[in-house]
CSV table of C-alpha atoms and ligand atoms in Angstrom, one decimal:
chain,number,residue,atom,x,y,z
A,38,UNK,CA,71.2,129.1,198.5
A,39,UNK,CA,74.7,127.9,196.9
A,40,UNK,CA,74.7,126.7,193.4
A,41,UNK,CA,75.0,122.5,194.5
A,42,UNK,CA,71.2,122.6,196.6
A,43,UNK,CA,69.8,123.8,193.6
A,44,UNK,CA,71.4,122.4,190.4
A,45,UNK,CA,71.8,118.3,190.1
A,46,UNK,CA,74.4,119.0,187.5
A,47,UNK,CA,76.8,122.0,187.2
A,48,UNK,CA,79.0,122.0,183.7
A,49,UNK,CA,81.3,124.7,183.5
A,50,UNK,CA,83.7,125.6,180.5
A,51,UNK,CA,83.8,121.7,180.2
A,52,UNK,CA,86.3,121.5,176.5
A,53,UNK,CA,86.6,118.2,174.9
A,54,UNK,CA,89.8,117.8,172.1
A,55,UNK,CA,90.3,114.9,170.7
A,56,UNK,CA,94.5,114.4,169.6
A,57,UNK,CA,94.8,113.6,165.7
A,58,UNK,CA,97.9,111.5,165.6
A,59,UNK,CA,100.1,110.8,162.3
A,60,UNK,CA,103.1,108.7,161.2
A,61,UNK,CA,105.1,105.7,162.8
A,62,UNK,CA,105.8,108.3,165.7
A,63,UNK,CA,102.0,108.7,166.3
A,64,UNK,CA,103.0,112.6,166.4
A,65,UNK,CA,100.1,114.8,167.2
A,66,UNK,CA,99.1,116.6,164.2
A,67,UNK,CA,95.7,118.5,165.1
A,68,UNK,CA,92.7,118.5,167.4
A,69,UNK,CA,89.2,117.7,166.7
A,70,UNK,CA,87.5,120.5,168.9
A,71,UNK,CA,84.9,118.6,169.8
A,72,UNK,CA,83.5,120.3,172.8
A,73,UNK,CA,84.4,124.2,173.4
A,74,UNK,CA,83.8,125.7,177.0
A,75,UNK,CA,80.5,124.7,177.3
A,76,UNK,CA,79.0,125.8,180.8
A,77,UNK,CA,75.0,125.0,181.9
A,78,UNK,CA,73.3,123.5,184.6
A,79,UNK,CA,70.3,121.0,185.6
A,80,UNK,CA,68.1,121.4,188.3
A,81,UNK,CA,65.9,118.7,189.8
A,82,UNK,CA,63.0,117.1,188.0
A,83,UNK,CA,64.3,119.4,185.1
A,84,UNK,CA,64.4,117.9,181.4
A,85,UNK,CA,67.5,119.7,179.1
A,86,UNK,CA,67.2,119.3,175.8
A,87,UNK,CA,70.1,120.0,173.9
A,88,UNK,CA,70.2,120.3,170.2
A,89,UNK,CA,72.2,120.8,167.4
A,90,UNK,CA,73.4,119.2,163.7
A,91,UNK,CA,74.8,116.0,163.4
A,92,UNK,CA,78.8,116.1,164.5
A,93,UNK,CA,78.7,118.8,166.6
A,94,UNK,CA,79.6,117.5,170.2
A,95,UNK,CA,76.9,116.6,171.7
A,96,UNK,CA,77.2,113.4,172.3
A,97,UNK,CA,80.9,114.0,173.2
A,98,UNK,CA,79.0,116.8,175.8
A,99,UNK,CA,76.8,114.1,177.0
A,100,UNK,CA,79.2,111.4,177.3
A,101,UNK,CA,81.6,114.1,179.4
A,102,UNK,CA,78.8,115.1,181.7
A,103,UNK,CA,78.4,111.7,183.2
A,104,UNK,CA,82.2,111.3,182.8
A,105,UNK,CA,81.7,107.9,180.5
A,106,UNK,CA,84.6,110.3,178.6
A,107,UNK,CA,87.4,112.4,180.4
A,108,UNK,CA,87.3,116.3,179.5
A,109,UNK,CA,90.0,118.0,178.5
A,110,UNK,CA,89.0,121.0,180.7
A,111,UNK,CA,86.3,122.2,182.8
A,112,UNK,CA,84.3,121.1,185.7
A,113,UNK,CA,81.7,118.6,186.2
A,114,UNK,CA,79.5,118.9,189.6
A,115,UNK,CA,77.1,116.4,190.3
A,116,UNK,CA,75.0,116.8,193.3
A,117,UNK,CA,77.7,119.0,195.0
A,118,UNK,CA,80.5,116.9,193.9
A,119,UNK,CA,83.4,117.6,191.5
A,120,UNK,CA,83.4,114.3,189.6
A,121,UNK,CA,87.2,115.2,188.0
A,122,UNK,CA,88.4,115.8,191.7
A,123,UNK,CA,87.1,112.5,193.0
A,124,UNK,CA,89.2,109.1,193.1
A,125,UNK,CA,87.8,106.3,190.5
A,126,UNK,CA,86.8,104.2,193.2
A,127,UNK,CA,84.0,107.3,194.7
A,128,UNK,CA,83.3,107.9,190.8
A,129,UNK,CA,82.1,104.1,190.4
A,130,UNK,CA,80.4,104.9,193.1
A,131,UNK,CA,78.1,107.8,192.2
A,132,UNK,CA,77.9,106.1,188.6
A,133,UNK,CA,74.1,104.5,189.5
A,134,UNK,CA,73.0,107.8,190.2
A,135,UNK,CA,73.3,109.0,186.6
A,136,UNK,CA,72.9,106.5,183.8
A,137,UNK,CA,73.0,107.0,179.7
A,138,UNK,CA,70.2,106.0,177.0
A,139,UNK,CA,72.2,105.4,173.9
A,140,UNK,CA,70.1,105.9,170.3
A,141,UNK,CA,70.8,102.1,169.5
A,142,UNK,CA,69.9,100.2,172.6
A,143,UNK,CA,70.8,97.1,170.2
A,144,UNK,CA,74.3,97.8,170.6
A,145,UNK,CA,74.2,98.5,174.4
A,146,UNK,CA,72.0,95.5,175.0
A,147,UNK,CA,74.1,92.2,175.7
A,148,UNK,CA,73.0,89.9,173.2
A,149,UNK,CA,73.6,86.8,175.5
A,150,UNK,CA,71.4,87.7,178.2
A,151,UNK,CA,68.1,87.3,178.9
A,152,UNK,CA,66.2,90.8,180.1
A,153,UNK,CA,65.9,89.3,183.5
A,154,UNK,CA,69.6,88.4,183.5
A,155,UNK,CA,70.6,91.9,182.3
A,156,UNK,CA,68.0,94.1,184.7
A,157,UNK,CA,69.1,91.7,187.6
A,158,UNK,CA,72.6,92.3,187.0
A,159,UNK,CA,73.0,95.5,188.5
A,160,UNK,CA,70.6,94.9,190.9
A,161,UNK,CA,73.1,92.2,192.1
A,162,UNK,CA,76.1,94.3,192.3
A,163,UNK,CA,75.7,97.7,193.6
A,164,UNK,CA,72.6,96.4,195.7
A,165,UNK,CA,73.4,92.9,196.6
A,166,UNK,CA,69.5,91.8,196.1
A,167,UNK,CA,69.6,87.9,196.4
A,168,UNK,CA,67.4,85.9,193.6
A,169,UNK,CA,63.5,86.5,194.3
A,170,UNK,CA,64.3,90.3,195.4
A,171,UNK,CA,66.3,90.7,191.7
A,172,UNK,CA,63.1,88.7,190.3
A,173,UNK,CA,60.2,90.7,191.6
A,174,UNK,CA,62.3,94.4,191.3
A,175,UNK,CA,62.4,93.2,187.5
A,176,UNK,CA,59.1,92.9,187.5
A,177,UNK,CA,58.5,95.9,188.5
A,178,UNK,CA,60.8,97.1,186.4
A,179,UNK,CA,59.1,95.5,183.3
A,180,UNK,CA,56.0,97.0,184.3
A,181,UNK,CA,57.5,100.7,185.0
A,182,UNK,CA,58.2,100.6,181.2
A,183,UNK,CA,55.2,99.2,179.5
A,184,UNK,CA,56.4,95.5,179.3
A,185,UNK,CA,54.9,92.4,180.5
A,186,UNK,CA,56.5,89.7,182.9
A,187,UNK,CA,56.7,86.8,179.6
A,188,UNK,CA,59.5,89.5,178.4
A,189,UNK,CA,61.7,88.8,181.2
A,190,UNK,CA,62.9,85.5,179.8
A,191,UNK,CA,63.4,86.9,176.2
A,192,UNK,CA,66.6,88.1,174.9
A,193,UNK,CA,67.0,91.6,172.9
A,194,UNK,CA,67.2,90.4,169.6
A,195,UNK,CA,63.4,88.9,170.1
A,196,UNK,CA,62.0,92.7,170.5
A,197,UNK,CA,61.4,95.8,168.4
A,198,UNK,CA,63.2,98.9,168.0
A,199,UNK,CA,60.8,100.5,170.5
A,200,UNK,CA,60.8,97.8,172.6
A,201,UNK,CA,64.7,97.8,173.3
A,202,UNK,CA,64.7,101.4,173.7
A,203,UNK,CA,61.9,100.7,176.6
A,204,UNK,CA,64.4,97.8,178.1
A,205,UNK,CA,67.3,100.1,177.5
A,206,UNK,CA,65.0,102.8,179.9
A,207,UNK,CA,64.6,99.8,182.4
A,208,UNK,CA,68.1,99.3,183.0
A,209,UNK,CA,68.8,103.0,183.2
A,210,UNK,CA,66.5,103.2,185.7
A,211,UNK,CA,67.4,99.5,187.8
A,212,UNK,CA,69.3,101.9,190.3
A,213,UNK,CA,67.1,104.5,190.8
A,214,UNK,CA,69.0,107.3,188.8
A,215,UNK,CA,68.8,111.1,189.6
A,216,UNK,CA,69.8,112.3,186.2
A,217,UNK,CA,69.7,110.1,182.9
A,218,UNK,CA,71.3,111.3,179.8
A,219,UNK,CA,69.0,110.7,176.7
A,220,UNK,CA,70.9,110.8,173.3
A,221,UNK,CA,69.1,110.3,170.6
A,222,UNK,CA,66.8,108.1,172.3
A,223,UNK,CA,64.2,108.1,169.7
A,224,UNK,CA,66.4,108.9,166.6
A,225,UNK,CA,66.0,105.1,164.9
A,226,UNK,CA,62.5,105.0,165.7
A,227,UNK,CA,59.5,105.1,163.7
A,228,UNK,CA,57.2,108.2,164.2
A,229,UNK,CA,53.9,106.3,165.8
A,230,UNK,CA,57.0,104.7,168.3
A,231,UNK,CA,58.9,107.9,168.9
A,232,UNK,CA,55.9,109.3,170.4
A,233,UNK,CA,55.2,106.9,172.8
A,234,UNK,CA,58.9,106.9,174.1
A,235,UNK,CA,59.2,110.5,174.5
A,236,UNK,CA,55.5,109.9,176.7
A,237,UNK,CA,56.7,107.2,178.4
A,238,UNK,CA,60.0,109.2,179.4
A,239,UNK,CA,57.9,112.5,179.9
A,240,UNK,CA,56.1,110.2,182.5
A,241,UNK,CA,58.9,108.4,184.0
A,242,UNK,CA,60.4,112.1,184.8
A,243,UNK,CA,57.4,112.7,187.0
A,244,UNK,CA,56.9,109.6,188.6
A,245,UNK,CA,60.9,109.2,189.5
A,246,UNK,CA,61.9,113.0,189.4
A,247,UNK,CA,64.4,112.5,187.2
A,248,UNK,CA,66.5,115.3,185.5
A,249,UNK,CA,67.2,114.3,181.7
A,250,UNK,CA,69.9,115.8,179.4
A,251,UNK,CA,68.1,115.2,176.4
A,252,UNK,CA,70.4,115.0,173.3
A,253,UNK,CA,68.5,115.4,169.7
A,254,UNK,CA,69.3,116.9,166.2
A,255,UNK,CA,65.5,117.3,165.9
A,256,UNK,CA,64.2,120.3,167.3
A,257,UNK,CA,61.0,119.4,166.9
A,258,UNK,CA,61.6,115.7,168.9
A,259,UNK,CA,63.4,118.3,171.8
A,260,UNK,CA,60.2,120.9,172.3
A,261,UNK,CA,57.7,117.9,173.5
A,262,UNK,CA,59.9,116.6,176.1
A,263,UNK,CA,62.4,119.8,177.2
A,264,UNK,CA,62.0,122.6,179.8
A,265,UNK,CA,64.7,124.2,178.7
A,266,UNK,CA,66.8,124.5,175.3
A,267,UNK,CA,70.5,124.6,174.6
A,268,UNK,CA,71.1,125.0,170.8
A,269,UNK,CA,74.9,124.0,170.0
A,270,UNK,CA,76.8,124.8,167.1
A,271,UNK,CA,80.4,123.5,166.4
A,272,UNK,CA,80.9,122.7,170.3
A,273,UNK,CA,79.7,125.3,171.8
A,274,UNK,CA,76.1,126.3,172.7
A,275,UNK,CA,74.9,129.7,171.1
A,276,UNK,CA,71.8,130.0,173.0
A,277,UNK,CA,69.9,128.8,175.9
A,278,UNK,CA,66.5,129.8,177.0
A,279,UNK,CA,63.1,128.2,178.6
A,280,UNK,CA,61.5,125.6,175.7
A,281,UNK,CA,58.6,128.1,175.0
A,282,UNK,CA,61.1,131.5,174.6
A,283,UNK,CA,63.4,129.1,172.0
A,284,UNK,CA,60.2,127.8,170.0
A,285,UNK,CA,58.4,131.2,169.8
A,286,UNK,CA,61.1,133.7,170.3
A,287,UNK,CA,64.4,131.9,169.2
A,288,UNK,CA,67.2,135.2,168.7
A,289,UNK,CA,70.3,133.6,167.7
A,290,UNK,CA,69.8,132.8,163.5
A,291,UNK,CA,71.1,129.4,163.7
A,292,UNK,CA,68.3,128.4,166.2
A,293,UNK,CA,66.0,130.5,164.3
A,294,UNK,CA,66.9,128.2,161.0
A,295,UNK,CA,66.3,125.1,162.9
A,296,UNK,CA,62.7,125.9,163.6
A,297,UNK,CA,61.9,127.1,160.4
A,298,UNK,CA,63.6,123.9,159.2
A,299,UNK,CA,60.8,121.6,161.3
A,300,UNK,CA,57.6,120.2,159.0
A,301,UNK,CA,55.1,120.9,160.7
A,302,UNK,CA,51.7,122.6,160.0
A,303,UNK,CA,51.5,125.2,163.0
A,304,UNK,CA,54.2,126.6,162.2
A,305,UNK,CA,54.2,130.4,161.1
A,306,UNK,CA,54.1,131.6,157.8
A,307,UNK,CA,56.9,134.3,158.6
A,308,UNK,CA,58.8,131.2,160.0
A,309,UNK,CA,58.5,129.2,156.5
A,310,UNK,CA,59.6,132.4,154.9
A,311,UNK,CA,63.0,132.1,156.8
A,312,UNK,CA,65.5,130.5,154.7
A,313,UNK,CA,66.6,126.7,155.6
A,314,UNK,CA,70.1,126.5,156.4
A,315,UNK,CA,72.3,126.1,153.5
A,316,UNK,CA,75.9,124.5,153.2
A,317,UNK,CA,77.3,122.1,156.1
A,318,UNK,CA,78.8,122.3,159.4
A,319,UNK,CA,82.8,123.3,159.2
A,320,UNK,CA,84.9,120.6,160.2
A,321,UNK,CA,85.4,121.0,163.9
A,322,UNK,CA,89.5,120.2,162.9
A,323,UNK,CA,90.0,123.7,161.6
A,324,UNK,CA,87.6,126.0,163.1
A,325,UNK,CA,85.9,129.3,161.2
A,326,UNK,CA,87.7,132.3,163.0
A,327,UNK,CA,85.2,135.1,164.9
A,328,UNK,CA,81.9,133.4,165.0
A,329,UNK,CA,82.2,130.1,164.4
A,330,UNK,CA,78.6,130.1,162.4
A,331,UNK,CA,79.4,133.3,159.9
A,332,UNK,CA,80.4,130.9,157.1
A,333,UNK,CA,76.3,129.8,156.9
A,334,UNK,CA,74.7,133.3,158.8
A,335,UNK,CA,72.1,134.8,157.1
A,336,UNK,CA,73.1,138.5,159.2
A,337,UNK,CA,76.9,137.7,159.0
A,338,UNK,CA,78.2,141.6,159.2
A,339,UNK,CA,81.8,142.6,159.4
A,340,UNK,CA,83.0,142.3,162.9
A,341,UNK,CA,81.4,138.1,162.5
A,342,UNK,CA,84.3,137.1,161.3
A,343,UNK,CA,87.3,138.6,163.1
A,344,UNK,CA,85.5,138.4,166.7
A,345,UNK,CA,84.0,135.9,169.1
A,346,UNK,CA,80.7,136.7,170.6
A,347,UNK,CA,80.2,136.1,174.1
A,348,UNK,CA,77.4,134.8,176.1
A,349,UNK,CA,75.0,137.8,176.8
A,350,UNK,CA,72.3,137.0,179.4
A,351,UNK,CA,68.9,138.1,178.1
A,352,UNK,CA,66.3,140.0,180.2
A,353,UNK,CA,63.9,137.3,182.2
A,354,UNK,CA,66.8,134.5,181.7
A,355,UNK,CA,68.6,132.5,178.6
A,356,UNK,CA,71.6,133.4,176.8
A,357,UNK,CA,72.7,133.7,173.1
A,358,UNK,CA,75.7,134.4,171.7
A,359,UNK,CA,75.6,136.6,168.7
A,360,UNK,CA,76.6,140.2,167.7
A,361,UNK,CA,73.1,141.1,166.8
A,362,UNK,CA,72.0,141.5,170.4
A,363,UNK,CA,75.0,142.8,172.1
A,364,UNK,CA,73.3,146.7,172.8
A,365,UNK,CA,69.9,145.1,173.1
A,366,UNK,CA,71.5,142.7,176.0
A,367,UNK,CA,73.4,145.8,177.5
A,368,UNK,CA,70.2,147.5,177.7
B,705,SF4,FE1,75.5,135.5,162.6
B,705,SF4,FE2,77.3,137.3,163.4
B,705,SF4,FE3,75.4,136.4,165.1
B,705,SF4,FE4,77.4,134.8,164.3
B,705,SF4,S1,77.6,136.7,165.6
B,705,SF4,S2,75.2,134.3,164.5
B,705,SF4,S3,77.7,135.4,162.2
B,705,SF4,S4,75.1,137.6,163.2
């Protein structure tokens, strides 16, 4: 079976720099390495999560992997098709099949609009649906996400946080998606609200069979909702593995220091004896040399700071990159 009937989203070595520009000239001066040859894959009906400390790409990731933002390098395959190969006109085509849910749907929601003007919308113009069609699929929409049919005159400002966030899950679904990139989605949301999000999304992903890239610095938010984890560290992920292997059996130390960072009461005593994560993340400008986490590692040895690790595939799937488990990978 070849890699595109299987996986709905193929990133490969995908590298995201952002130019830093000085003086009258605008001369280049630096790079924000932002995003650092980052390869994974979706399948369908599979939910991603990808996690990681504030400022460390993944939203840049996210943003790339639906192509809202150009890579630098790397490859993007969506359903079999090379999105950085394809003219703009066949990219605005595809773009209903994956759709983004931003952390502030305030800011994504137009303000002038009433919900039934800003669900019908698309409906409009990639489906050409004349009035009552929009009207009743708005409905339906409405419905899909836990609101009633008096919402469909309001306008954004007249709802709450978790409201929005369900509109902003409307729209993204109007066109009947395949994959929907979630970032932050319930980052600016109160506990009691977050959970009913992350169930109304865990539901939508059955009902639909939707593939999420699910984009959280909480890795506590991430394990309800994700199959799989990717942990990323300064643009680059540094392990991957199926959502149970990460949350009982997490090998790289920076994963292993944001579970014992999450408050919660099941978790192990060994795991609260782990140390939380001191100092901050380097500035992505002027990266650590060798392994990019050594300045923070707890098991930081010698060879951490001259050379890279590489990927090592673990037995029964996943990945890390660390020294520590180069021979035990070998093996
Ligand atoms: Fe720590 Fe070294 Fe592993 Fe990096 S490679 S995570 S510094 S032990």
């Amino acid at each position: 079976m070849s890699a595109s009937t299987i996986t709905i989203l193929q990133v490969t070595d995908l590298t995201k720099h952002f130019p830093i520009r000085k003086g009258v000239l605008k001369r280049t001066v630096g790079h924000v390495h932002a995003v650092n040859g980052v390869s994974f894959s979706i399948r369908p009906g599979e939910s991603l999560g990808l996690v990681g400390e504030s400022g460390c790409g993944k939203t840049t990731l996210g943003k790339c992997a639906v192509y809202l933002q150009q890579p630098t390098a790397g490859k993007v395959v969506f359903k079999g098709t090379d999105l950085g190969s394809v003219p703009e006109q066949e990219l605005r085509r595809l773009r209903p099949q994956f759709q983004m849910v931003f952390q502030d749907p305030f800011s994504t929601l137009n303000p002038r609009m009433s919900v039934e003007a800003m669900l019908g919308e698309p409906l409009m113009l990639y489906e050409g649906l004349k009035s009552g069609q929009r009207r009743r699929r708005v409905m339906q929409l409405l419905d899909t996400v836990g609101l009633r049919p008096e919402h469909s005159s309001r306008y954004p400002h007249e709802f709450s946080g978790g409201q929005r966030q369900r509109l902003a899950v409307a729209r993204a679904l109007a066109l009947n998606p395949s994959l929907i990139v979630c970032d932050e989605p319930v980052s600016a949301l109160d506990v009691s609200i977050q959970a009913q999000i992350l169930n109304l999304l865990d539901r939508l992903k059955d009902d639909f069979g939707l593939s999420y890239l699910f984009i959280s610095h909480d890795l506590g938010v991430v394990e309800h909702i994700a199959d799989r984890i990717a942990v990323m560290y300064l643009g680059k992920i540094v392990e991957l593995n199926r959502e149970s292997e990460i949350c009982r059996n997490a090998r790289h130390p920076y994963t292993q220091a944001l579970m014992a960072a999450i408050p919660i009461p099941r978790i192990s005593a060994e795991k609260k004896q782990r140390k939380l994560l001191a100092g901050d993340v380097p500035s992505p400008i002027d990266l650590p040399s060798g392994c990019s986490f050594h300045p923070r590692c707890p098991k930081v040895m010698e060879r951490c700071r001259q050379e890279e690790p590489r990927s090592l595939a673990l037995a029964g799937g996943g990945e890390v990159a660390c020294h520590l488990y180069e021979t035990a990978a070998a093996n």
